[in-house]
Tab-separated table of C-alpha atoms in Angstrom:
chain	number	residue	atom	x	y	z
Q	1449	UNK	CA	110.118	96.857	43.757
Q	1450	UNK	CA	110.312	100.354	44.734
Q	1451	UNK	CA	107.263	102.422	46.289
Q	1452	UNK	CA	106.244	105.915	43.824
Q	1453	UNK	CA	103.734	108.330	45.114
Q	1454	UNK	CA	102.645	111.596	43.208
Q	1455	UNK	CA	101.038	114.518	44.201
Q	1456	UNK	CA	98.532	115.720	43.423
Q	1457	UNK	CA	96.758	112.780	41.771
Q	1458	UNK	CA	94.616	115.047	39.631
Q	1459	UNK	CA	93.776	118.795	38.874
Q	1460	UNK	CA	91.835	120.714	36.946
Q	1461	UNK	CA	93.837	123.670	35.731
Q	1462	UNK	CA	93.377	127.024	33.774
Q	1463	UNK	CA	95.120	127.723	30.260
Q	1464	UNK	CA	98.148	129.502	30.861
Q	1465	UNK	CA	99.080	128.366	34.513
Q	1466	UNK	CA	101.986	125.656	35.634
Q	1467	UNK	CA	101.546	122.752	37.724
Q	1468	UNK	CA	104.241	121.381	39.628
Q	1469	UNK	CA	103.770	117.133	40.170
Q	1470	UNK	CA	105.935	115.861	42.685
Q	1471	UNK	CA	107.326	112.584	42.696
Q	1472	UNK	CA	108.530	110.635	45.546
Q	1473	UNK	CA	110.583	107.007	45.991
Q	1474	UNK	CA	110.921	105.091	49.107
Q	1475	UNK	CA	114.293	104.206	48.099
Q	1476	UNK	CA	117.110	106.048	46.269
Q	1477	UNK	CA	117.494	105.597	42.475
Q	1478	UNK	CA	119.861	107.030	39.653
Q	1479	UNK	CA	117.462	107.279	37.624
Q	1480	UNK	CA	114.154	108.728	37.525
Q	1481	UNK	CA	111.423	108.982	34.319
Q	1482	UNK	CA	108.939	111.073	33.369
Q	1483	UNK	CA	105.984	109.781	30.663
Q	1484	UNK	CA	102.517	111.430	29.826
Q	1485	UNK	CA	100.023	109.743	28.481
Q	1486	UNK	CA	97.228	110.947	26.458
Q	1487	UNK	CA	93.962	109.758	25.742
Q	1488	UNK	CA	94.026	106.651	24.005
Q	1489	UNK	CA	97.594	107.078	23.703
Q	1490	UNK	CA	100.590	105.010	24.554
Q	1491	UNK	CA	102.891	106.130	26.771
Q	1492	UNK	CA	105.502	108.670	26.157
Q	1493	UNK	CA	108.632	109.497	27.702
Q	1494	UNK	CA	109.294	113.177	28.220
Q	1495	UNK	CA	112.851	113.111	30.099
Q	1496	UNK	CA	115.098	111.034	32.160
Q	1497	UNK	CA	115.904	113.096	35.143
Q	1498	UNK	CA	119.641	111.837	36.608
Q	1499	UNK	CA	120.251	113.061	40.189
Q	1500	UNK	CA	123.007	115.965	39.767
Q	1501	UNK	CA	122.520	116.766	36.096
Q	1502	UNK	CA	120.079	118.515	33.691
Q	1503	UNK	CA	117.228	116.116	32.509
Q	1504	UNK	CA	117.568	114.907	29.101
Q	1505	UNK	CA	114.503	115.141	27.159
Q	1506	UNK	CA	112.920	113.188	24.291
Q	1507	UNK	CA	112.352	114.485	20.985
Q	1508	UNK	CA	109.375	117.244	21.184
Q	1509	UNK	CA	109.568	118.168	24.826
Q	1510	UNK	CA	111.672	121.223	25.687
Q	1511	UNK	CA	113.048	122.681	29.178
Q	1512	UNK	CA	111.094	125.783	28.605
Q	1513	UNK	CA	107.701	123.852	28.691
Q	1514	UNK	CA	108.427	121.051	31.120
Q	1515	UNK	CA	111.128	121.748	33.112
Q	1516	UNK	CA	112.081	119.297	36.096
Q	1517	UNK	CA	113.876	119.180	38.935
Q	1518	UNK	CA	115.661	116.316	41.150
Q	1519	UNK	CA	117.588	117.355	44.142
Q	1520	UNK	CA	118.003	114.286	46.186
Q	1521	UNK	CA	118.211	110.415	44.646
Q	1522	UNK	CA	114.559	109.661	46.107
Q	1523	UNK	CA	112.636	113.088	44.761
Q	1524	UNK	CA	111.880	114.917	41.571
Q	1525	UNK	CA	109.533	117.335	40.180
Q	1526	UNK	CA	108.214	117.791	36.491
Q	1527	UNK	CA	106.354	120.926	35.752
Q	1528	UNK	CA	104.175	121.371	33.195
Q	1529	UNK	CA	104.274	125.499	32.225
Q	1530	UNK	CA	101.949	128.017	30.619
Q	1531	UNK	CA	99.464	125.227	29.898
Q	1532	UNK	CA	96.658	124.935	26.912
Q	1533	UNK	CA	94.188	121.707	27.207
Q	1534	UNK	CA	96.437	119.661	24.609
Q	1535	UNK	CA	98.616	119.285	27.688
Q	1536	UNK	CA	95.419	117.392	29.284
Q	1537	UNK	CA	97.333	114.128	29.916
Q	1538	UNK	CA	98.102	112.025	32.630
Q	1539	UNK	CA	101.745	112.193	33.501
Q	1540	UNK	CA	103.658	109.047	35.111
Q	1541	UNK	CA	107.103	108.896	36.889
Q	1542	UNK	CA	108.642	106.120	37.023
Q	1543	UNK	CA	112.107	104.359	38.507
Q	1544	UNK	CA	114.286	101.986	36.763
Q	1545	UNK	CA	115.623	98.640	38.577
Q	1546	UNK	CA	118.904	98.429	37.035
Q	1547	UNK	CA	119.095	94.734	37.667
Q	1548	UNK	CA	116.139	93.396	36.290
Q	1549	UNK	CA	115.427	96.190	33.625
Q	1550	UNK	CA	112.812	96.746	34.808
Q	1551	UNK	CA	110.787	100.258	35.538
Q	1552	UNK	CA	108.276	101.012	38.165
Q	1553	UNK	CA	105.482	103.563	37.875
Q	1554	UNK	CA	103.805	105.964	39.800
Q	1555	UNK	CA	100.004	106.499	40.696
Q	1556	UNK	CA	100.179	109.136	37.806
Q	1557	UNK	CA	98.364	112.363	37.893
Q	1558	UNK	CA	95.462	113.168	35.911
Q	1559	UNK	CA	95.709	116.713	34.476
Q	1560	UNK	CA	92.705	118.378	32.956
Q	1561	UNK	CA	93.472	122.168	31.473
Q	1562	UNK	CA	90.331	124.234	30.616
M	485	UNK	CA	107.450	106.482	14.631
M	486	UNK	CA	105.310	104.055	16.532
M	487	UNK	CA	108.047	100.990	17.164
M	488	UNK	CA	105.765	98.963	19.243
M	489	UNK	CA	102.462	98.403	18.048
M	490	UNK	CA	99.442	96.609	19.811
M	491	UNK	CA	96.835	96.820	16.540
M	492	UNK	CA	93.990	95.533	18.890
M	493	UNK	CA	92.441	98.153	20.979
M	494	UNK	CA	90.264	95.543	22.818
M	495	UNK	CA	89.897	91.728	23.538
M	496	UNK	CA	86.237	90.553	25.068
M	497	UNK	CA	87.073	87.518	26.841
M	498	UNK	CA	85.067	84.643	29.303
M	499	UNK	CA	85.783	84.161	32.187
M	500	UNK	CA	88.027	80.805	32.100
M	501	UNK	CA	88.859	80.537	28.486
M	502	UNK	CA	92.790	81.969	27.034
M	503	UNK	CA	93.402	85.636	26.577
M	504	UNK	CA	96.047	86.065	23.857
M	505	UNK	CA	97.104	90.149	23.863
M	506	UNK	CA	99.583	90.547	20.855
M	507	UNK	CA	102.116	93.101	20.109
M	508	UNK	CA	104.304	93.891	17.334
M	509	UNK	CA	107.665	95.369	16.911
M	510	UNK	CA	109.674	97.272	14.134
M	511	UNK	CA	113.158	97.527	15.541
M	512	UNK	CA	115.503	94.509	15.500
M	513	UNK	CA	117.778	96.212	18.026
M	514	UNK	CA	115.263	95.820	21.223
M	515	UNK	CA	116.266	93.017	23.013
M	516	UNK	CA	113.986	92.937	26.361
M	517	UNK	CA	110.497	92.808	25.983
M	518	UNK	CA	107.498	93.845	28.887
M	519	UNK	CA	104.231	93.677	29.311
M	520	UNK	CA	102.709	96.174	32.042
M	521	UNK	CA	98.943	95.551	33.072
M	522	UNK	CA	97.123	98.795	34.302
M	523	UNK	CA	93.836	99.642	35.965
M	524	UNK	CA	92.176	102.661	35.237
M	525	UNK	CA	93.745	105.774	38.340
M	526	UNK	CA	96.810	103.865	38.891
M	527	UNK	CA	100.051	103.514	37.162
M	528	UNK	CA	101.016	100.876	35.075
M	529	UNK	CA	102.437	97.639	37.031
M	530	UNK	CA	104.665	95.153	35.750
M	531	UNK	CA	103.743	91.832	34.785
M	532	UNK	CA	106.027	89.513	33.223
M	533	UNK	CA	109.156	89.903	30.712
M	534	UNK	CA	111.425	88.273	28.127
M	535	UNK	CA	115.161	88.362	26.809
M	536	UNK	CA	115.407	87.979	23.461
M	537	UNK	CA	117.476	84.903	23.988
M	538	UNK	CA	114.439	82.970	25.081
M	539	UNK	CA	111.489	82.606	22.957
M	540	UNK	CA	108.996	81.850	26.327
M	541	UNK	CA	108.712	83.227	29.585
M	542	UNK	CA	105.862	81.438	31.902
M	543	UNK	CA	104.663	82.803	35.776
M	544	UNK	CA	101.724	81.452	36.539
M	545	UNK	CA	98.837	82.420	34.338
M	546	UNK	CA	100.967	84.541	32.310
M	547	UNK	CA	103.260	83.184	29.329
M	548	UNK	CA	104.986	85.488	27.224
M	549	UNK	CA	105.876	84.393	23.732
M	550	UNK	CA	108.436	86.178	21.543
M	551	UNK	CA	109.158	85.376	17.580
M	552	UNK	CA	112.288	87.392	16.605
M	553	UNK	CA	111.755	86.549	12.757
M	554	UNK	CA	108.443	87.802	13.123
M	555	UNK	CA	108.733	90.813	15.261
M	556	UNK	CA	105.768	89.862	17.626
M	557	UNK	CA	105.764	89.068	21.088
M	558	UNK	CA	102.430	87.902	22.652
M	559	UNK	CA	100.668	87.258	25.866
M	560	UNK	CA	98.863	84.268	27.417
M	561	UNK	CA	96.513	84.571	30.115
M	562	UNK	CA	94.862	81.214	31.283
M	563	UNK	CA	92.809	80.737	32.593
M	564	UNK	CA	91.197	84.508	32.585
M	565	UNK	CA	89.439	85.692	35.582
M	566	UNK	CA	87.768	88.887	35.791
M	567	UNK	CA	89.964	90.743	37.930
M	568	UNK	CA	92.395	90.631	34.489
M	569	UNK	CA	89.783	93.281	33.239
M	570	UNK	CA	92.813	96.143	32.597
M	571	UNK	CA	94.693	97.789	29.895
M	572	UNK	CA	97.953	96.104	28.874
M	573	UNK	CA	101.087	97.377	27.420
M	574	UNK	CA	103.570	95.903	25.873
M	575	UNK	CA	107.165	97.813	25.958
M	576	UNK	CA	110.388	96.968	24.172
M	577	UNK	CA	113.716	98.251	25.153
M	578	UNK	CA	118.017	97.842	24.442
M	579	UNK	CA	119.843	96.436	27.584
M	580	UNK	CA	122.038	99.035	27.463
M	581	UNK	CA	120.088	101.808	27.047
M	582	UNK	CA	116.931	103.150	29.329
M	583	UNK	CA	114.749	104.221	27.541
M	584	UNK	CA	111.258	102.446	26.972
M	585	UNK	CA	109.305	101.928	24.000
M	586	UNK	CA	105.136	101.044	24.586
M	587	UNK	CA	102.256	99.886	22.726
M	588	UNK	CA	99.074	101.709	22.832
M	589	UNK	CA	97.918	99.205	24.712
M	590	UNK	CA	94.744	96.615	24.595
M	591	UNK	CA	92.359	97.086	27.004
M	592	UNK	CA	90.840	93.629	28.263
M	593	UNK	CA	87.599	92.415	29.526
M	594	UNK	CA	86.930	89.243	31.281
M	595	UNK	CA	83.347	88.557	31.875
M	596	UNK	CA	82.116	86.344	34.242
């Protein structure tokens, strides 16, 4: 299974700032995911993020608010913009192994917005 | 719309005795089923699947059991040891398409 790493794990941010969470893969992948997951919640996919091509993005998540980035097949970025503390969430990337349909998560990263 | 549904928030369990973590599903179209096991500051990690061309799936401790007429997938821990304590989610999905549907989840405690 593939190796994720985030950064940062966590923050504490200020309403109306952006974070940028990186997301890193030790091994190249078509696709990448992005999820949040809220208190108590389930997890919920904001975009898939195909190397070479504008994320596609679930239902209730817009490019304005979260826009992401992936310029390589091992690297992507989601950011999370002019933030209010209903964004308070921990957000997940994760891979998908195309052979075993399977996906792979991150560490996450614990966002707190004051 | 909530298509995968864990209705128990928590299971208490002993150490030793069967952990049963059910999950329920609305549409007849998934055919792969997961169930993801994660500790609190990490990501969820996989932990066992089925097809729905199989009604059990067994590794080790773990047995997954799906019932198509029903809808409901469960999963078998046994015997339990404490370092099961975690949340679990359940996920449904279409072979040919990515995206992932999850549970709430069921957070579990083994005591010793």
């Amino acid at each position: 299974s593939a190796v994720i790493s985030q950064k940062p794990s966590r923050d504490i941010c200020q309403r109306g700032t952006s974070l940028t969470i990186q997301c890193q893969v030790d091994s190249q992948v078509t696709m990448m995911f992005w999820y949040r997951q809220q208190p108590g919640q389930s997890l919920t996919l904001i975009a898939t993020a195909n190397q070479g091509s504008e994320a596609t993005y679930e239902s209730g998540f817009v490019i304005d608010k979260f826009p992401i980035s992936r310029p390589n097949l091992t690297f992507s970025t989601l950011t999370v913009s002019n933030m209010s503390p209903e964004d308070s969430s921990i957000y997940l990337c994760s891979v998908e192994d195309a052979l075993n349909y399977e996906q792979y998560f991150g560490p996450g990263t614990r966002l707190t917005v004051t | 719309d909530q298509q995968v549904k864990q209705n128990s928030p928590s299971l208490s369990v002993q150490e030793g005795r069967i952990s049963i973590l059910n999950c329920d599903y609305t549409n007849s179209m998934f055919d792969y089923f997961l169930w993801y096991k994660k500790y609190p500051a990490e990501g969820p990690t996989f932990l066992i699947s089925i097809s729905s061309i199989k009604d059990k799936n067994e590794d080790g401790r773990f047995t997954v059991f799906l019932n198509k007429s029903a809808k409901h997938l469960s999963l078998h821990i046994v015997p339990s040891q404490p370092g099961d304590s975690a949340v679990y989610f359940c996920a449904a999905r279409r072979y040919n398409f990515n995206k992932f549907y999850f549970g709430s989840g069921t957070k579990l405690n083994v005591k010793p």
